[in-house]
Amino acid sequence: MTTAKEALRVVGQAVIDKKSYLTDLDQAIGDGDHGINMARGFESVFKKIAVLDDNIDLTTLLKTVGMGLISSVGGAAGPLYGTAFLRASGVCAGKTEIDAVTAKAMLDAAIKGIQDRGKAKKGEKTMLDALIPASEAMDIAIKAGKTEVECLADAVQAAQKGVEYTKTIIATKGRASYLAERSIGHQDPGATSSTVMLEALYNYLE
């Protein structure tokens, strides 16, 4: 049986498995610790959710994840991802099942949280360059009457294109912004880790 807790474990494990890859990406343009920090964060989160009931409501689960990431992930990623999970948790309050419309609303709430916390927008070589296209693709898919899994598939594809797009633009946020034009040619680690999460969720549900 599919549970939110199991899905979260799959998503977190995907990030942990990509620790070295994400760290290598960050060493090229950032502090060089994105993969290490994110892996440590989800390892901490796993300990926190292990004591929760397997059928815990999604709101409580996501709040636990958000607070866990904020308290354990170093750098900017902890507050940004933590806020994203916390904002998403508010959208699904009282929901026992998540349809495509609710999933998009959760993603949009996460995006708004990242924007509020990081003062960033699309086109600045951040995780938003993957997440915003993913939301836009979901919107189109929902209006086309696609299933939840099909909507997520389109979101993943858009996020992947967003990651490729970050290679073509100059970083204007965080440590990467110090490199200016030299950041071109490198993909953003945050956009990549965001996409890894979406891919893992899709593969799990599919």
mmCIF file of C-alpha atoms in Angstrom:
data_model
loop_
_atom_site.group_PDB
_atom_site.id
_atom_site.type_symbol
_atom_site.label_atom_id
_atom_site.label_comp_id
_atom_site.label_asym_id
_atom_site.label_seq_id
_atom_site.Cartn_x
_atom_site.Cartn_y
_atom_site.Cartn_z
ATOM 1 C CA MET A 1 0.000 0.000 0.000
ATOM 2 C CA THR A 2 1.252 3.462 -0.876
ATOM 3 C CA THR A 3 1.785 5.694 2.147
ATOM 4 C CA ALA A 4 3.014 9.257 2.343
ATOM 5 C CA LYS A 5 5.720 8.141 4.742
ATOM 6 C CA GLU A 6 7.019 5.544 2.301
ATOM 7 C CA ALA A 7 6.930 8.028 -0.579
ATOM 8 C CA LEU A 8 8.893 10.513 1.513
ATOM 9 C CA ARG A 9 11.513 7.895 2.284
ATOM 10 C CA VAL A 10 11.923 7.197 -1.443
ATOM 11 C CA VAL A 11 12.316 10.903 -2.210
ATOM 12 C CA GLY A 12 14.836 11.421 0.581
ATOM 13 C CA GLN A 13 16.812 8.326 -0.345
ATOM 14 C CA ALA A 14 17.088 9.550 -3.936
ATOM 15 C CA VAL A 15 18.748 12.726 -2.672
ATOM 16 C CA ILE A 16 21.066 10.731 -0.395
ATOM 17 C CA ASP A 17 22.028 8.487 -3.317
ATOM 18 C CA LYS A 18 22.944 11.584 -5.355
ATOM 19 C CA LYS A 19 25.072 13.089 -2.570
ATOM 20 C CA SER A 20 28.382 12.924 -4.430
ATOM 21 C CA TYR A 21 26.870 14.135 -7.705
ATOM 22 C CA LEU A 22 25.168 17.123 -6.076
ATOM 23 C CA THR A 23 28.316 17.965 -4.150
ATOM 24 C CA ASP A 24 30.395 17.859 -7.341
ATOM 25 C CA LEU A 25 27.967 20.272 -9.010
ATOM 26 C CA ASP A 26 28.175 22.611 -6.035
ATOM 27 C CA GLN A 27 31.965 22.491 -5.919
ATOM 28 C CA ALA A 28 32.011 23.986 -9.405
ATOM 29 C CA ILE A 29 29.994 27.102 -8.555
ATOM 30 C CA GLY A 30 29.042 27.126 -4.871
ATOM 31 C CA ASP A 31 30.212 26.184 -1.397
ATOM 32 C CA GLY A 32 30.780 22.595 -2.464
ATOM 33 C CA ASP A 33 28.546 21.042 0.169
ATOM 34 C CA HIS A 34 25.019 20.883 -1.261
ATOM 35 C CA GLY A 35 24.940 17.111 -1.612
ATOM 36 C CA ILE A 36 26.561 16.544 1.769
ATOM 37 C CA ASN A 37 24.147 18.934 3.488
ATOM 38 C CA MET A 38 21.042 17.561 1.800
ATOM 39 C CA ALA A 39 22.012 13.965 2.548
ATOM 40 C CA ARG A 40 22.632 14.823 6.196
ATOM 41 C CA GLY A 41 19.291 16.602 6.298
ATOM 42 C CA PHE A 42 17.287 13.663 5.011
ATOM 43 C CA GLU A 43 19.179 11.216 7.213
ATOM 44 C CA SER A 44 18.072 13.360 10.159
ATOM 45 C CA VAL A 45 14.528 13.517 8.802
ATOM 46 C CA PHE A 46 14.403 9.722 8.499
ATOM 47 C CA LYS A 47 15.101 9.425 12.223
ATOM 48 C CA LYS A 48 12.320 11.896 13.009
ATOM 49 C CA ILE A 49 9.698 10.214 10.833
ATOM 50 C CA ALA A 50 10.674 6.700 11.936
ATOM 51 C CA VAL A 51 8.779 7.229 15.184
ATOM 52 C CA LEU A 52 5.645 8.459 13.417
ATOM 53 C CA ASP A 53 2.738 6.160 12.619
ATOM 54 C CA ASP A 54 2.931 4.683 9.109
ATOM 55 C CA ASN A 55 -0.441 6.243 8.294
ATOM 56 C CA ILE A 56 0.424 9.659 9.679
ATOM 57 C CA ASP A 57 -1.469 12.514 8.040
ATOM 58 C CA LEU A 58 0.423 14.307 5.301
ATOM 59 C CA THR A 59 0.340 17.697 7.013
ATOM 60 C CA THR A 60 2.110 16.409 10.121
ATOM 61 C CA LEU A 61 4.573 14.442 8.009
ATOM 62 C CA LEU A 62 5.530 17.409 5.844
ATOM 63 C CA LYS A 63 5.836 19.701 8.873
ATOM 64 C CA THR A 64 8.194 17.176 10.458
ATOM 65 C CA VAL A 65 10.252 17.066 7.268
ATOM 66 C CA GLY A 66 10.349 20.848 6.977
ATOM 67 C CA MET A 67 11.461 21.421 10.558
ATOM 68 C CA GLY A 68 13.972 18.588 10.248
ATOM 69 C CA LEU A 69 15.585 20.110 7.169
ATOM 70 C CA ILE A 70 15.723 23.586 8.690
ATOM 71 C CA SER A 71 17.456 22.280 11.803
ATOM 72 C CA SER A 72 19.949 19.960 10.106
ATOM 73 C CA VAL A 73 20.839 21.262 6.632
ATOM 74 C CA GLY A 74 23.594 23.853 6.463
ATOM 75 C CA GLY A 75 23.776 26.792 4.097
ATOM 76 C CA ALA A 76 20.803 28.275 2.269
ATOM 77 C CA ALA A 77 19.293 24.928 1.283
ATOM 78 C CA GLY A 78 17.968 24.074 4.761
ATOM 79 C CA PRO A 79 15.800 27.160 5.246
ATOM 80 C CA LEU A 80 14.668 27.118 1.603
ATOM 81 C CA TYR A 81 13.687 23.453 1.408
ATOM 82 C CA GLY A 82 12.389 23.485 4.974
ATOM 83 C CA THR A 83 10.129 26.433 4.210
ATOM 84 C CA ALA A 84 8.973 24.711 1.016
ATOM 85 C CA PHE A 85 7.845 21.610 2.915
ATOM 86 C CA LEU A 86 6.227 23.686 5.662
ATOM 87 C CA ARG A 87 4.234 25.767 3.187
ATOM 88 C CA ALA A 88 3.158 22.636 1.280
ATOM 89 C CA SER A 89 1.963 21.070 4.527
ATOM 90 C CA GLY A 90 -0.588 23.827 5.014
ATOM 91 C CA VAL A 91 -2.269 23.164 1.667
ATOM 92 C CA CYS A 92 -3.009 19.509 2.331
ATOM 93 C CA ALA A 93 -4.488 19.981 5.812
ATOM 94 C CA GLY A 94 -7.460 17.644 6.250
ATOM 95 C CA LYS A 95 -6.782 15.856 2.964
ATOM 96 C CA THR A 96 -6.741 12.063 2.973
ATOM 97 C CA GLU A 97 -5.965 11.772 -0.738
ATOM 98 C CA ILE A 98 -3.960 14.084 -2.966
ATOM 99 C CA ASP A 99 -5.230 14.695 -6.483
ATOM 100 C CA ALA A 100 -3.392 16.586 -9.211
ATOM 101 C CA VAL A 101 -5.016 19.918 -8.334
ATOM 102 C CA THR A 102 -3.991 19.622 -4.689
ATOM 103 C CA ALA A 103 -0.505 18.452 -5.669
ATOM 104 C CA LYS A 104 -0.071 21.545 -7.839
ATOM 105 C CA ALA A 105 -1.346 23.772 -5.034
ATOM 106 C CA MET A 106 1.230 22.179 -2.711
ATOM 107 C CA LEU A 107 3.984 22.761 -5.259
ATOM 108 C CA ASP A 108 2.883 26.370 -5.721
ATOM 109 C CA ALA A 109 2.892 26.921 -1.953
ATOM 110 C CA ALA A 110 6.405 25.469 -1.789
ATOM 111 C CA ILE A 111 7.538 27.767 -4.608
ATOM 112 C CA LYS A 112 6.034 30.803 -2.853
ATOM 113 C CA GLY A 113 7.844 29.827 0.340
ATOM 114 C CA ILE A 114 11.159 29.598 -1.502
ATOM 115 C CA GLN A 115 10.533 32.959 -3.165
ATOM 116 C CA ASP A 116 9.641 34.605 0.139
ATOM 117 C CA ARG A 117 12.632 33.131 1.946
ATOM 118 C CA GLY A 118 15.244 33.476 -0.785
ATOM 119 C CA LYS A 119 13.992 36.652 -2.470
ATOM 120 C CA ALA A 120 14.586 34.950 -5.800
ATOM 121 C CA LYS A 121 12.694 34.650 -9.049
ATOM 122 C CA LYS A 122 12.836 32.522 -12.179
ATOM 123 C CA GLY A 123 15.901 33.092 -14.329
ATOM 124 C CA GLU A 124 18.415 33.589 -11.520
ATOM 125 C CA LYS A 125 19.929 30.092 -11.652
ATOM 126 C CA THR A 126 18.201 28.621 -8.603
ATOM 127 C CA MET A 127 15.868 25.733 -7.781
ATOM 128 C CA LEU A 128 13.010 27.933 -8.974
ATOM 129 C CA ASP A 129 14.205 27.418 -12.550
ATOM 130 C CA ALA A 130 13.162 23.775 -12.191
ATOM 131 C CA LEU A 131 10.155 24.125 -9.879
ATOM 132 C CA ILE A 132 8.306 26.945 -11.638
ATOM 133 C CA PRO A 133 8.360 25.199 -15.063
ATOM 134 C CA ALA A 134 7.226 22.024 -13.281
ATOM 135 C CA SER A 135 4.221 23.879 -11.874
ATOM 136 C CA GLU A 136 3.434 25.441 -15.243
ATOM 137 C CA ALA A 137 3.565 22.019 -16.905
ATOM 138 C CA MET A 138 1.263 20.559 -14.251
ATOM 139 C CA ASP A 139 -1.232 23.337 -14.871
ATOM 140 C CA ILE A 140 -1.347 22.559 -18.583
ATOM 141 C CA ALA A 141 -1.640 18.822 -17.902
ATOM 142 C CA ILE A 142 -4.480 19.302 -15.411
ATOM 143 C CA LYS A 143 -6.427 21.439 -17.894
ATOM 144 C CA ALA A 144 -5.871 18.713 -20.506
ATOM 145 C CA GLY A 145 -7.527 16.199 -18.192
ATOM 146 C CA LYS A 146 -4.451 14.066 -17.614
ATOM 147 C CA THR A 147 -4.139 11.662 -14.691
ATOM 148 C CA GLU A 148 -2.175 12.505 -11.553
ATOM 149 C CA VAL A 149 0.795 10.405 -12.669
ATOM 150 C CA GLU A 150 0.713 11.902 -16.173
ATOM 151 C CA CYS A 151 0.651 15.399 -14.680
ATOM 152 C CA LEU A 152 3.673 14.551 -12.547
ATOM 153 C CA ALA A 153 5.461 13.087 -15.573
ATOM 154 C CA ASP A 154 5.012 16.375 -17.424
ATOM 155 C CA ALA A 155 6.224 18.274 -14.361
ATOM 156 C CA VAL A 156 9.362 16.141 -14.188
ATOM 157 C CA GLN A 157 10.111 16.680 -17.863
ATOM 158 C CA ALA A 158 9.722 20.440 -17.454
ATOM 159 C CA ALA A 159 11.972 20.428 -14.389
ATOM 160 C CA GLN A 160 14.633 18.504 -16.301
ATOM 161 C CA LYS A 161 14.520 21.116 -19.048
ATOM 162 C CA GLY A 162 14.765 23.770 -16.350
ATOM 163 C CA VAL A 163 17.962 22.213 -15.045
ATOM 164 C CA GLU A 164 19.417 22.333 -18.563
ATOM 165 C CA TYR A 165 18.329 25.967 -18.824
ATOM 166 C CA THR A 166 20.342 26.855 -15.706
ATOM 167 C CA LYS A 167 23.510 25.963 -17.624
ATOM 168 C CA THR A 168 22.846 28.853 -20.005
ATOM 169 C CA ILE A 169 22.332 31.673 -17.511
ATOM 170 C CA ILE A 170 24.409 33.696 -15.059
ATOM 171 C CA ALA A 171 23.923 33.053 -11.362
ATOM 172 C CA THR A 172 22.734 36.117 -9.461
ATOM 173 C CA LYS A 173 22.017 34.503 -6.079
ATOM 174 C CA GLY A 174 24.230 32.893 -3.457
ATOM 175 C CA ARG A 175 27.894 31.962 -3.718
ATOM 176 C CA ALA A 176 27.537 31.157 -7.417
ATOM 177 C CA SER A 177 26.813 34.826 -8.133
ATOM 178 C CA TYR A 178 30.455 35.638 -7.295
ATOM 179 C CA LEU A 179 31.490 33.829 -10.480
ATOM 180 C CA ALA A 180 29.304 36.016 -12.712
ATOM 181 C CA GLU A 181 29.790 34.927 -16.358
ATOM 182 C CA ARG A 182 31.964 32.002 -15.258
ATOM 183 C CA SER A 183 28.859 30.344 -13.798
ATOM 184 C CA ILE A 184 27.568 29.813 -17.346
ATOM 185 C CA GLY A 185 27.979 26.214 -18.442
ATOM 186 C CA HIS A 186 27.294 24.830 -14.976
ATOM 187 C CA GLN A 187 23.891 23.547 -13.885
ATOM 188 C CA ASP A 188 22.437 24.728 -10.615
ATOM 189 C CA PRO A 189 22.719 22.202 -7.760
ATOM 190 C CA GLY A 190 19.447 23.308 -6.157
ATOM 191 C CA ALA A 191 17.521 22.973 -9.392
ATOM 192 C CA THR A 192 19.090 19.540 -9.737
ATOM 193 C CA SER A 193 18.172 18.340 -6.236
ATOM 194 C CA SER A 194 14.624 19.638 -6.728
ATOM 195 C CA THR A 195 14.352 17.628 -9.917
ATOM 196 C CA VAL A 196 15.812 14.539 -8.243
ATOM 197 C CA MET A 197 12.965 14.726 -5.701
ATOM 198 C CA LEU A 198 10.291 15.083 -8.371
ATOM 199 C CA GLU A 199 11.784 12.230 -10.397
ATOM 200 C CA ALA A 200 11.854 9.959 -7.355
ATOM 201 C CA LEU A 201 8.228 10.725 -6.500
ATOM 202 C CA TYR A 202 7.160 10.071 -10.080
ATOM 203 C CA ASN A 203 9.055 6.778 -10.285
ATOM 204 C CA TYR A 204 7.538 5.691 -6.983
ATOM 205 C CA LEU A 205 3.954 6.529 -7.959
ATOM 206 C CA GLU A 206 4.335 5.285 -11.523
#
